[in-house]
CSV table of C-alpha atoms in Angstrom, one decimal:
chain,number,residue,atom,x,y,z
A,1,MET,CA,20.6,295.4,142.0
A,2,ASN,CA,20.6,291.6,141.9
A,3,TYR,CA,18.6,289.0,140.1
A,4,LEU,CA,15.3,289.2,142.0
A,5,ALA,CA,15.1,293.0,141.8
A,6,HIS,CA,15.9,293.1,138.1
A,7,SER,CA,13.3,290.4,137.4
A,8,PHE,CA,10.7,292.2,139.5
A,9,LEU,CA,11.2,295.6,137.9
A,10,THR,CA,9.9,294.5,134.5
A,11,PHE,CA,6.7,295.1,132.6
A,12,SER,CA,6.8,292.4,130.0
A,13,ASP,CA,8.2,288.9,129.3
A,14,GLY,CA,10.7,290.4,126.8
A,15,GLN,CA,12.0,292.8,129.5
A,16,ILE,CA,12.6,289.9,131.8
A,17,VAL,CA,14.9,288.4,129.2
A,18,GLY,CA,16.6,291.7,128.6
A,19,GLN,CA,17.1,292.4,132.3
A,20,PHE,CA,19.0,289.1,132.7
A,21,LEU,CA,20.9,289.3,129.4
A,22,GLU,CA,22.5,292.7,130.2
A,23,ASP,CA,25.3,291.2,132.4
A,24,PHE,CA,26.0,288.5,129.8
A,25,ILE,CA,26.4,290.4,126.5
A,26,ARG,CA,28.6,292.9,124.8
A,27,ASN,CA,27.2,296.4,124.4
A,28,LYS,CA,27.4,296.2,120.6
A,29,ASP,CA,25.3,293.0,120.6
A,30,ARG,CA,22.3,294.6,122.3
A,31,PHE,CA,20.7,295.7,119.0
A,32,SER,CA,20.6,292.2,117.7
A,33,PHE,CA,17.6,291.4,120.0
A,34,PRO,CA,13.9,292.2,119.6
A,35,LYS,CA,12.8,295.6,120.8
A,36,ASP,CA,11.1,294.3,124.0
A,37,ILE,CA,14.3,292.5,125.0
A,38,GLN,CA,16.3,295.7,124.2
A,39,ASP,CA,14.0,297.6,126.4
A,40,GLY,CA,14.8,295.2,129.2
A,41,ILE,CA,18.5,295.8,128.7
A,42,THR,CA,17.9,299.6,128.8
A,43,LEU,CA,15.8,299.2,131.9
A,44,HIS,CA,18.6,297.2,133.6
A,45,ARG,CA,21.1,299.9,132.9
A,46,ALA,CA,18.7,302.6,134.1
A,47,ILE,CA,18.1,300.7,137.4
A,48,ASP,CA,21.9,300.2,137.9
A,49,THR,CA,22.6,303.9,137.3
A,50,PHE,CA,19.8,305.0,139.7
A,51,THR,CA,20.9,302.5,142.3
A,52,ASP,CA,24.6,303.6,142.2
A,53,ALA,CA,23.6,307.2,142.9
A,54,HIS,CA,21.0,306.7,145.6
A,55,PRO,CA,22.1,308.0,149.1
A,56,ALA,CA,20.4,305.2,151.0
A,57,LEU,CA,22.6,302.7,149.2
A,58,HIS,CA,25.7,304.8,149.8
A,59,GLU,CA,24.8,304.3,153.5
A,60,ALA,CA,24.3,300.5,153.0
A,61,LYS,CA,27.8,300.2,151.4
A,62,LYS,CA,29.3,301.5,154.6
A,63,VAL,CA,28.3,298.2,156.3
A,64,PHE,CA,30.5,296.2,153.9
A,65,SER,CA,33.2,298.6,152.7
A,66,PRO,CA,35.6,298.3,155.7
A,67,LEU,CA,35.8,294.5,154.9
A,68,VAL,CA,35.5,294.3,151.1
A,69,ARG,CA,36.3,297.9,149.9
A,70,LEU,CA,35.3,298.4,146.3
A,71,TYR,CA,33.2,295.2,146.3
A,72,SER,CA,30.7,296.6,148.8
A,73,GLY,CA,28.2,297.5,146.1
A,74,ALA,CA,28.0,293.9,145.0
A,75,PHE,CA,27.1,292.7,148.5
A,76,VAL,CA,24.6,295.5,148.9
A,77,ASP,CA,22.9,294.4,145.7
A,78,VAL,CA,22.6,290.8,147.1
A,79,SER,CA,21.3,292.1,150.4
A,80,MET,CA,18.6,294.2,148.8
A,81,ASP,CA,17.2,291.0,147.2
A,82,TYR,CA,16.7,289.6,150.7
A,83,PHE,CA,14.6,292.5,151.8
A,84,LEU,CA,12.7,292.6,148.6
A,85,ALA,CA,11.9,288.9,148.8
A,86,ASN,CA,10.5,289.6,152.3
A,87,ASP,CA,8.6,292.7,151.3
A,88,LEU,CA,5.0,291.6,151.7
A,89,SER,CA,3.8,295.1,150.8
A,90,LEU,CA,4.8,294.3,147.2
A,91,ASN,CA,3.8,290.7,147.0
A,92,SER,CA,2.6,287.8,149.2
A,93,LEU,CA,4.8,284.8,149.8
A,94,GLN,CA,2.7,282.9,147.2
A,95,GLY,CA,3.0,285.8,144.9
A,96,TRP,CA,6.8,285.7,145.2
A,97,LYS,CA,6.7,282.0,144.4
A,98,GLU,CA,4.6,282.6,141.4
A,99,HIS,CA,6.9,285.4,140.2
A,100,SER,CA,9.9,283.1,140.5
A,101,LEU,CA,8.2,280.3,138.5
A,102,ARG,CA,7.1,282.8,135.8
A,103,VAL,CA,10.7,284.1,135.4
A,104,TYR,CA,12.1,280.6,135.0
A,105,ARG,CA,9.4,279.8,132.5
A,106,VAL,CA,9.9,283.0,130.5
A,107,LEU,CA,13.7,282.5,130.4
A,108,ASN,CA,13.4,278.9,129.3
A,109,GLU,CA,10.9,279.8,126.6
A,110,ASN,CA,13.4,282.4,125.2
A,111,GLU,CA,16.3,280.0,125.4
A,112,LYS,CA,17.4,280.9,121.8
A,113,TRP,CA,18.4,284.4,123.0
A,114,LEU,CA,20.5,283.2,125.9
A,115,PRO,CA,24.3,282.7,125.8
A,116,GLU,CA,25.6,279.4,126.9
A,117,ASN,CA,27.1,280.6,130.2
A,118,PHE,CA,23.8,282.0,131.2
A,119,LYS,CA,22.0,278.8,130.2
A,120,ARG,CA,24.2,276.9,132.6
A,121,MET,CA,23.6,279.3,135.4
A,122,LEU,CA,19.8,279.2,134.7
A,123,VAL,CA,19.8,275.4,135.3
A,124,LYS,CA,21.3,276.0,138.8
A,125,MET,CA,19.1,279.0,139.5
A,126,GLU,CA,15.9,277.1,138.7
A,127,HIS,CA,16.9,273.9,140.4
A,128,ASP,CA,17.7,275.7,143.7
A,129,ASP,CA,15.0,278.3,143.2
A,130,TRP,CA,17.3,281.2,143.8
A,131,LEU,CA,14.7,283.9,143.3
A,132,TYR,CA,12.3,282.7,145.9
A,133,ASN,CA,15.0,281.5,148.3
A,134,TYR,CA,16.5,284.9,148.6
A,135,ARG,CA,14.0,285.4,151.4
A,136,GLU,CA,15.9,282.9,153.6
A,137,ASN,CA,19.2,283.6,155.4
A,138,GLN,CA,20.7,280.5,153.7
A,139,GLY,CA,19.7,281.8,150.3
A,140,ILE,CA,21.5,285.1,150.8
A,141,LYS,CA,24.5,283.2,152.4
A,142,PHE,CA,24.8,281.2,149.2
A,143,SER,CA,24.6,284.4,147.1
A,144,ILE,CA,27.2,286.2,149.2
A,145,GLN,CA,29.5,283.2,148.9
A,146,ASN,CA,29.0,283.2,145.2
A,147,VAL,CA,30.1,286.8,145.0
A,148,LEU,CA,33.2,286.0,147.2
A,149,ASN,CA,34.1,283.1,145.0
A,150,LYS,CA,34.0,285.3,141.8
A,151,ALA,CA,35.8,288.2,143.4
A,152,LYS,CA,39.4,288.1,142.2
A,153,TYR,CA,41.0,290.0,145.0
A,154,LEU,CA,38.9,288.9,148.0
A,155,ASP,CA,39.6,286.1,150.5
A,156,LYS,CA,36.9,283.5,150.0
A,157,ASP,CA,36.5,283.1,153.8
A,158,LEU,CA,35.7,286.7,154.7
A,159,PRO,CA,32.8,286.9,157.2
A,160,VAL,CA,30.6,289.0,154.8
A,161,PHE,CA,27.5,286.9,155.7
A,162,GLU,CA,28.1,287.5,159.4
A,163,LEU,CA,28.2,291.3,158.7
A,164,PHE,CA,24.9,291.0,156.9
A,165,LEU,CA,23.3,289.3,159.9
A,166,GLN,CA,24.8,291.8,162.3
A,167,ASN,CA,23.5,294.8,160.3
A,168,LYS,CA,20.1,293.6,159.1
A,169,LYS,CA,18.3,296.5,160.9
A,170,ILE,CA,20.5,299.1,159.2
A,171,LEU,CA,20.2,297.4,155.8
A,172,GLN,CA,16.5,297.1,156.2
A,173,GLU,CA,16.2,300.9,156.8
A,174,CYS,CA,18.3,301.5,153.7
A,175,TYR,CA,16.0,299.2,151.7
A,176,ASP,CA,12.9,301.0,153.0
A,177,ALA,CA,14.3,304.4,152.0
A,178,PHE,CA,15.5,303.2,148.6
A,179,PHE,CA,13.2,300.7,147.0
A,180,PRO,CA,10.0,302.9,146.6
A,181,ASP,CA,12.2,305.4,144.8
A,182,LEU,CA,13.7,302.7,142.5
A,183,LEU,CA,10.2,301.3,141.7
A,184,ALA,CA,9.0,304.8,140.7
A,185,HIS,CA,12.1,305.3,138.6
A,186,ALA,CA,11.6,302.0,136.8
A,187,GLN,CA,8.0,302.8,136.1
A,188,ALA,CA,9.0,306.1,134.7
A,189,VAL,CA,11.7,304.6,132.5
A,190,ASN,CA,9.2,302.0,131.2
A,191,ALA,CA,6.7,304.7,130.4
A,192,GLN,CA,9.3,306.6,128.4
A,193,LEU,CA,10.2,303.4,126.5
A,194,LYS,CA,6.6,302.9,125.6
A,195,THR,CA,6.3,306.5,124.4
A,196,GLU,CA,9.4,306.1,122.2
A,197,ASN,CA,7.9,302.9,120.6
A,198,PRO,CA,4.2,302.3,121.6
A,199,PHE,CA,3.9,299.2,119.4
């Protein structure tokens, strides 16, 4: 999953920090953080493992894999954030805006835990309001291009965004079949984390 989904599938401020940190730290460093942030890191990993195994996302990857091969999962992750940001059964538009502002606030308040490369990205994320703007085609186009720019073995001009537009209906169906399961899984993982350390 991408940034919006990871930030949404949290149950505390510390978990927000941990969910974002996971992609920016070495595994051995995870135990240097407070327990709540460690729980966010654990939750991030559980979400990624569940996502990788879900049959609906295997179907979604088929949209992108002929063009981008092994990178298809990264583009599916970005695509799912678009459908989540437009899922008014989970949050209103105002609610998504409030969620985005809360995430930026929490991350800035916990700046001391953030590595420098993440701090630089956070400035851009907040300035352009990535989390809220995933609901717009242009927001997803930006994110798709960002993945292309970082992908070592992909042409930066591949028409991935056009594929996304052409296959919105299929991808929406995959999201609808997948996200309720992911939400239930995240809730179960969080309940287990609380059982392991209720304080």
